[in-house]
Tab-separated table of C-alpha atoms in Angstrom:
chain	number	residue	atom	x	y	z
A	1	MET	CA	-5.265	-15.346	-4.177
A	2	ALA	CA	-4.360	-13.468	-7.194
A	3	ASN	CA	-7.808	-12.199	-8.031
A	4	ASP	CA	-8.065	-9.847	-5.019
A	5	GLN	CA	-4.726	-8.214	-5.273
A	6	GLY	CA	-5.892	-5.557	-7.783
A	7	PRO	CA	-4.854	-4.921	-11.293
A	8	VAL	CA	-1.650	-2.952	-10.532
A	9	VAL	CA	-0.030	-5.738	-8.418
A	10	GLN	CA	-1.278	-8.563	-10.691
A	11	SER	CA	0.309	-6.819	-13.654
A	12	ALA	CA	3.563	-6.238	-11.797
A	13	LEU	CA	3.690	-9.949	-10.609
A	14	LEU	CA	2.988	-11.154	-14.177
A	15	ARG	CA	5.799	-9.062	-15.570
A	16	SER	CA	8.213	-10.049	-12.783
A	17	GLU	CA	7.561	-13.774	-13.542
A	18	LEU	CA	7.822	-13.414	-17.255
A	19	ILE	CA	11.281	-11.709	-16.925
A	20	ARG	CA	12.386	-14.442	-14.542
A	21	LEU	CA	11.190	-17.187	-16.897
A	22	ARG	CA	13.039	-15.631	-19.757
A	23	LYS	CA	16.251	-15.243	-17.816
A	24	ASP	CA	16.005	-18.807	-16.360
A	25	SER	CA	15.851	-19.885	-20.036
A	26	ALA	CA	19.042	-17.853	-20.774
A	27	LEU	CA	17.276	-15.894	-23.449
A	28	THR	CA	17.611	-12.289	-24.361
A	29	GLN	CA	14.652	-10.160	-25.394
A	30	GLU	CA	15.893	-10.164	-28.938
A	31	GLN	CA	16.097	-13.915	-29.064
A	32	VAL	CA	12.601	-14.375	-27.752
A	33	ALA	CA	11.173	-11.771	-30.079
A	34	LEU	CA	12.833	-13.432	-33.132
A	35	ALA	CA	11.524	-16.829	-32.229
A	36	LEU	CA	7.976	-15.452	-31.907
A	37	ASP	CA	8.278	-13.296	-34.922
A	38	TRP	CA	7.705	-10.264	-32.810
A	39	SER	CA	9.504	-6.931	-32.840
A	40	PRO	CA	11.867	-6.494	-29.872
A	41	SER	CA	10.027	-3.427	-28.871
A	42	LYS	CA	6.823	-5.472	-28.345
A	43	LEU	CA	8.422	-7.658	-25.703
A	44	ILE	CA	10.178	-4.627	-24.143
A	45	ARG	CA	6.747	-2.989	-23.797
A	46	VAL	CA	5.250	-6.070	-22.345
A	47	GLU	CA	8.049	-6.620	-19.717
A	48	GLY	CA	8.149	-2.918	-18.939
A	49	GLY	CA	4.353	-2.718	-18.219
A	50	ARG	CA	3.792	-0.287	-21.088
A	51	SER	CA	1.649	-2.774	-23.012
A	52	SER	CA	-0.803	-5.454	-22.159
A	53	ILE	CA	-0.617	-8.988	-23.473
A	54	THR	CA	-3.176	-11.099	-25.165
A	55	LYS	CA	-3.981	-14.606	-24.021
A	56	THR	CA	-2.564	-16.027	-27.210
A	57	ASP	CA	0.706	-14.116	-26.861
A	58	LEU	CA	0.995	-15.108	-23.241
A	59	ASP	CA	0.547	-18.810	-24.304
A	60	ALA	CA	3.308	-18.356	-26.884
A	61	LEU	CA	5.697	-16.896	-24.437
A	62	LEU	CA	5.125	-19.751	-21.908
A	63	LYS	CA	5.625	-22.317	-24.666
A	64	GLU	CA	8.890	-20.570	-25.615
A	65	TYR	CA	9.958	-20.738	-21.936
A	66	GLY	CA	9.086	-24.456	-21.722
A	67	ILE	CA	6.161	-24.067	-19.245
A	68	SER	CA	4.094	-27.209	-19.650
A	69	SER	CA	2.388	-27.271	-16.293
A	70	GLU	CA	-1.241	-26.520	-16.768
A	71	SER	CA	-1.654	-25.050	-13.332
A	72	HIS	CA	1.426	-22.751	-13.789
A	73	ARG	CA	0.016	-21.609	-17.134
A	74	GLU	CA	-3.484	-20.962	-15.681
A	75	ARG	CA	-1.960	-19.030	-12.648
A	76	LEU	CA	-0.262	-16.705	-15.129
A	77	GLN	CA	-3.331	-16.354	-17.305
A	78	ALA	CA	-5.309	-15.446	-14.178
A	79	LEU	CA	-2.914	-12.731	-13.365
A	80	ASN	CA	-3.171	-11.472	-16.938
A	81	ARG	CA	-6.897	-11.403	-16.700
A	82	GLY	CA	-6.786	-9.685	-13.358
A	83	ALA	CA	-4.287	-7.086	-14.717
A	84	LYS	CA	-6.930	-5.925	-17.290
A	85	GLU	CA	-9.691	-5.356	-14.728
A	86	ARG	CA	-10.934	-1.822	-14.059
A	87	ALA	CA	-9.524	-0.608	-10.686
A	88	TRP	CA	-11.955	0.831	-8.220
A	89	TRP	CA	-9.851	3.880	-7.638
A	90	VAL	CA	-9.980	4.995	-11.340
A	91	SER	CA	-13.211	6.930	-10.573
A	92	TYR	CA	-11.220	9.194	-8.276
A	93	ARG	CA	-8.716	10.379	-10.884
A	94	ASP	CA	-10.068	13.975	-10.759
A	95	GLU	CA	-9.803	14.342	-7.023
A	96	ILE	CA	-6.723	12.525	-6.002
A	97	ASN	CA	-3.099	13.102	-6.611
A	98	PRO	CA	-1.870	10.677	-9.520
A	99	THR	CA	1.190	9.476	-7.454
A	100	TYR	CA	-1.015	8.707	-4.523
A	101	LEU	CA	-3.464	6.869	-6.839
A	102	GLU	CA	-0.435	4.804	-8.092
A	103	TYR	CA	0.518	4.020	-4.523
A	104	VAL	CA	-3.009	2.821	-3.644
A	105	GLY	CA	-2.858	0.569	-6.584
A	106	TYR	CA	0.115	-1.188	-5.002
A	107	GLU	CA	-1.285	-1.001	-1.487
A	108	ALA	CA	-4.461	-2.768	-2.745
A	109	GLY	CA	-2.438	-5.950	-3.355
A	110	ALA	CA	0.246	-5.654	-0.554
A	111	ALA	CA	0.828	-8.510	1.896
A	112	PHE	CA	2.411	-6.351	4.528
A	113	ILE	CA	1.986	-2.572	5.175
A	114	ARG	CA	4.383	-0.816	7.478
A	115	GLN	CA	3.948	2.841	8.145
A	116	PHE	CA	5.179	5.655	10.375
A	117	GLN	CA	3.193	8.723	10.937
A	118	SER	CA	4.106	11.789	12.823
A	119	GLY	CA	1.189	14.210	12.580
A	120	TYR	CA	-2.076	12.334	12.090
A	121	VAL	CA	-3.803	8.940	12.304
A	122	PRO	CA	-2.879	6.751	9.388
A	123	GLY	CA	-5.625	6.754	6.720
A	124	LEU	CA	-6.367	3.091	6.959
A	125	LEU	CA	-7.283	3.587	10.678
A	126	GLN	CA	-9.312	6.766	10.473
A	127	THR	CA	-13.002	7.071	11.466
A	128	PRO	CA	-15.296	8.973	8.979
A	129	GLU	CA	-15.625	11.881	11.374
A	130	TYR	CA	-11.908	12.228	11.960
A	131	ALA	CA	-11.186	11.855	8.274
A	132	GLU	CA	-13.693	14.661	7.324
A	133	VAL	CA	-12.284	17.120	9.886
A	134	LEU	CA	-8.691	16.413	8.881
A	135	THR	CA	-9.465	16.661	5.149
A	136	ALA	CA	-11.350	19.888	5.603
A	137	ASN	CA	-8.087	21.557	6.802
A	138	SER	CA	-6.117	20.528	3.714
A	139	VAL	CA	-8.419	20.608	0.631
A	140	ASP	CA	-11.040	22.813	-0.835
A	141	ALA	CA	-14.566	22.372	0.731
A	142	VAL	CA	-15.915	20.907	-2.623
A	143	ARG	CA	-13.276	18.147	-2.583
A	144	VAL	CA	-13.740	16.978	0.992
A	145	ALA	CA	-16.529	14.507	0.483
A	146	PRO	CA	-14.830	12.603	-2.396
A	147	VAL	CA	-11.441	12.538	-0.650
A	148	VAL	CA	-13.054	11.126	2.553
A	149	LYS	CA	-15.107	8.666	0.491
A	150	PHE	CA	-11.851	7.479	-1.187
A	151	ARG	CA	-10.081	7.041	2.068
A	152	LEU	CA	-12.919	4.947	3.518
A	153	GLN	CA	-13.153	2.862	0.472
A	154	ARG	CA	-9.501	2.022	0.746
A	155	GLN	CA	-10.153	0.590	4.155
A	156	ALA	CA	-13.241	-1.352	2.834
A	157	GLU	CA	-11.494	-2.837	-0.153
A	158	LEU	CA	-8.611	-4.087	1.806
A	159	ALA	CA	-10.970	-5.648	4.323
A	160	LYS	CA	-12.685	-7.606	1.476
A	161	ARG	CA	-9.547	-9.448	0.541
A	162	SER	CA	-9.517	-13.233	1.243
A	163	VAL	CA	-6.345	-12.613	3.187
A	164	PRO	CA	-6.190	-8.981	4.299
A	165	PRO	CA	-2.678	-7.475	4.534
A	166	ARG	CA	-0.816	-7.350	7.813
A	167	GLN	CA	-0.592	-3.679	9.003
A	168	TYR	CA	2.004	-2.386	11.366
A	169	TYR	CA	1.917	1.202	12.414
A	170	VAL	CA	4.305	3.283	14.474
A	171	VAL	CA	2.971	6.688	15.403
A	172	ASP	CA	4.534	9.677	17.192
A	173	GLU	CA	2.841	10.640	20.478
A	174	ALA	CA	1.635	13.793	18.811
A	175	VAL	CA	-0.719	11.818	16.673
A	176	ILE	CA	-2.727	10.654	19.679
A	177	ARG	CA	-2.352	13.821	21.772
A	178	ARG	CA	-3.577	16.369	19.169
A	179	HIS	CA	-7.352	16.966	19.765
A	180	VAL	CA	-8.377	16.873	16.060
A	181	GLY	CA	-11.977	18.088	15.766
A	182	ILE	CA	-12.205	19.838	19.098
A	183	SER	CA	-13.885	22.966	17.638
A	184	GLN	CA	-16.454	20.898	15.690
A	185	ASP	CA	-17.215	18.090	18.076
A	186	PRO	CA	-14.841	17.306	21.109
A	187	ALA	CA	-15.919	13.606	20.928
A	188	ILE	CA	-14.408	12.965	17.516
A	189	MET	CA	-10.861	12.450	18.749
A	190	PRO	CA	-11.648	10.253	21.769
A	191	ALA	CA	-13.799	8.176	19.495
A	192	GLN	CA	-11.053	7.947	17.048
A	193	LEU	CA	-8.564	6.722	19.623
A	194	ARG	CA	-10.994	4.053	20.904
A	195	HIS	CA	-11.493	2.919	17.417
A	196	ILE	CA	-7.745	2.373	16.934
A	197	ALA	CA	-7.468	0.534	20.297
A	198	ASP	CA	-10.445	-1.700	19.579
A	199	ARG	CA	-9.183	-2.637	16.168
A	200	ALA	CA	-5.649	-3.319	17.510
A	201	GLU	CA	-7.044	-5.641	20.116
A	202	ARG	CA	-9.509	-7.329	17.823
A	203	GLU	CA	-7.419	-7.912	14.725
A	204	GLU	CA	-4.358	-10.125	14.863
A	205	SER	CA	-3.078	-8.723	11.641
A	206	LEU	CA	-3.024	-5.133	13.043
A	207	THR	CA	-0.344	-3.643	15.292
A	208	VAL	CA	-0.177	-0.048	16.489
A	209	ARG	CA	2.783	1.263	18.498
A	210	VAL	CA	3.443	4.748	20.002
A	211	ILE	CA	6.746	6.575	20.229
A	212	LEU	CA	6.710	8.748	23.365
A	213	PHE	CA	7.897	12.378	23.327
A	214	LYS	CA	10.542	11.407	25.912
A	215	ALA	CA	12.066	8.949	23.542
A	216	GLY	CA	13.741	12.001	21.968
A	217	ALA	CA	14.922	12.317	18.329
A	218	HIS	CA	14.286	9.383	16.010
A	219	PRO	CA	14.485	8.586	12.210
A	220	GLY	CA	10.840	9.385	11.709
A	221	LEU	CA	11.343	13.067	12.403
A	222	SER	CA	12.337	13.397	8.669
A	223	GLY	CA	8.708	12.672	7.687
A	224	PRO	CA	6.069	9.957	7.394
A	225	PHE	CA	6.696	6.945	5.176
A	226	THR	CA	5.137	3.652	4.161
A	227	LEU	CA	6.813	0.391	3.111
A	228	LEU	CA	4.751	-2.258	1.095
A	229	GLU	CA	5.788	-5.932	0.879
A	230	PHE	CA	4.221	-8.391	-1.559
A	231	ASP	CA	3.753	-12.097	-1.852
A	232	GLY	CA	5.722	-13.604	-4.866
A	233	SER	CA	8.678	-12.108	-6.504
A	234	MET	CA	7.775	-8.378	-6.380
A	235	PRO	CA	10.296	-6.139	-4.706
A	236	ASP	CA	9.247	-3.861	-1.793
A	237	ILE	CA	7.925	-0.341	-2.436
A	238	LEU	CA	8.500	2.740	-0.483
A	239	TYR	CA	6.090	5.740	-0.430
A	240	LEU	CA	7.281	9.075	1.052
A	241	ASP	CA	4.347	11.233	2.128
A	242	ALA	CA	5.331	14.823	1.636
A	243	GLY	CA	2.069	16.354	0.403
A	244	ARG	CA	2.317	17.661	-3.142
A	245	GLU	CA	5.899	16.496	-3.403
A	246	SER	CA	5.187	12.882	-2.296
A	247	SER	CA	7.036	10.118	-4.172
A	248	LEU	CA	6.704	6.421	-4.970
A	249	ILE	CA	10.013	4.532	-4.988
A	250	THR	CA	10.256	1.162	-6.641
A	251	GLY	CA	12.873	-1.242	-8.017
A	252	SER	CA	16.291	-1.621	-6.394
A	253	ASP	CA	16.555	1.934	-5.015
A	254	SER	CA	18.746	1.832	-1.975
A	255	ARG	CA	16.348	4.122	0.012
A	256	ILE	CA	13.923	1.247	0.316
A	257	GLY	CA	16.384	-0.665	2.515
A	258	GLU	CA	17.430	2.386	4.380
A	259	TYR	CA	13.841	3.155	5.396
A	260	ALA	CA	13.271	-0.471	6.276
A	261	SER	CA	16.153	-0.100	8.720
A	262	ASP	CA	14.720	3.130	9.994
A	263	PHE	CA	11.435	1.337	10.716
A	264	GLU	CA	13.302	-1.244	12.827
A	265	VAL	CA	14.839	1.624	14.787
A	266	LEU	CA	11.491	3.228	15.225
A	267	LEU	CA	10.171	-0.158	16.774
A	268	GLU	CA	13.145	-0.149	19.245
A	269	SER	CA	12.105	3.442	20.234
A	270	SER	CA	8.390	2.724	20.686
A	271	LEU	CA	6.260	1.211	23.439
A	272	PRO	CA	5.289	-2.397	23.145
A	273	ALA	CA	1.934	-3.042	21.403
A	274	ALA	CA	-0.019	-3.730	24.546
A	275	GLU	CA	1.329	-0.716	26.405
A	276	SER	CA	0.675	1.424	23.336
A	277	VAL	CA	-2.988	0.318	23.335
A	278	GLU	CA	-3.256	1.123	27.014
A	279	LEU	CA	-1.816	4.591	26.436
A	280	ILE	CA	-4.175	5.208	23.581
A	281	ARG	CA	-7.183	4.326	25.721
A	282	ARG	CA	-5.837	6.524	28.557
A	283	VAL	CA	-5.439	9.554	26.261
A	284	ALA	CA	-8.957	8.976	24.928
A	285	GLU	CA	-10.335	9.339	28.483
A	286	GLU	CA	-8.106	12.406	29.076
A	287	LEU	CA	-9.591	14.070	25.884
A	288	SER	CA	-13.212	13.110	26.733
């Protein structure tokens, strides 16, 4: 459903479809602008996501593109309404890196999330206790609470969706072996591992696999990354997690395909899902 994908994805889906409709009609931006008595820059801003579009202007565009189906028109108007809604993550602008906030905007509407992590449990799988200890080691004390709250709200918002995204994680063995929180509470890490195993067994849309140390070198050694796929015509998005130098890669950038291929290589190097869950439970017992 369009109304639970978040404003960023709904805006991107609307822009993508408007561009497709114009090209299917064999019209240039200049021709459309002339027909509607708009300046060319207005349509350029709309298609580029730098300007919102009113209901009246969207109706005019759809008429110009010959869209007469009421259901088609209403679907696009629904996307337009959703694109103007206030995003839940806006309230975290003072605490969270802008690039990461942009990524979360896309994550909120993704249909499929694939991620490799080499050093810590993926954020969408973290328990509150693990998240707090991990965050305390990377940000100022005053920022720990809002950053943890943000991470947990990401989990909650995705779970609210009518069709939650499929999530597929590959993690290095170091992720499950490192006893995070041992100096604060030795039970934090075993509880975190059991939480991952329980969710992986309970949720059909969630898969977690582990790459053993003995697998040797693999493409993930260059750093963690996330691939987002979407329903509709939106292209995939790649997020490279490198701390302050993290980057969000969109469009036709060749790196998106390269990392998608790397993820398949990582799958070939990792334990099957069932064996991974068994290992995670076994390590939880060892750390208890």
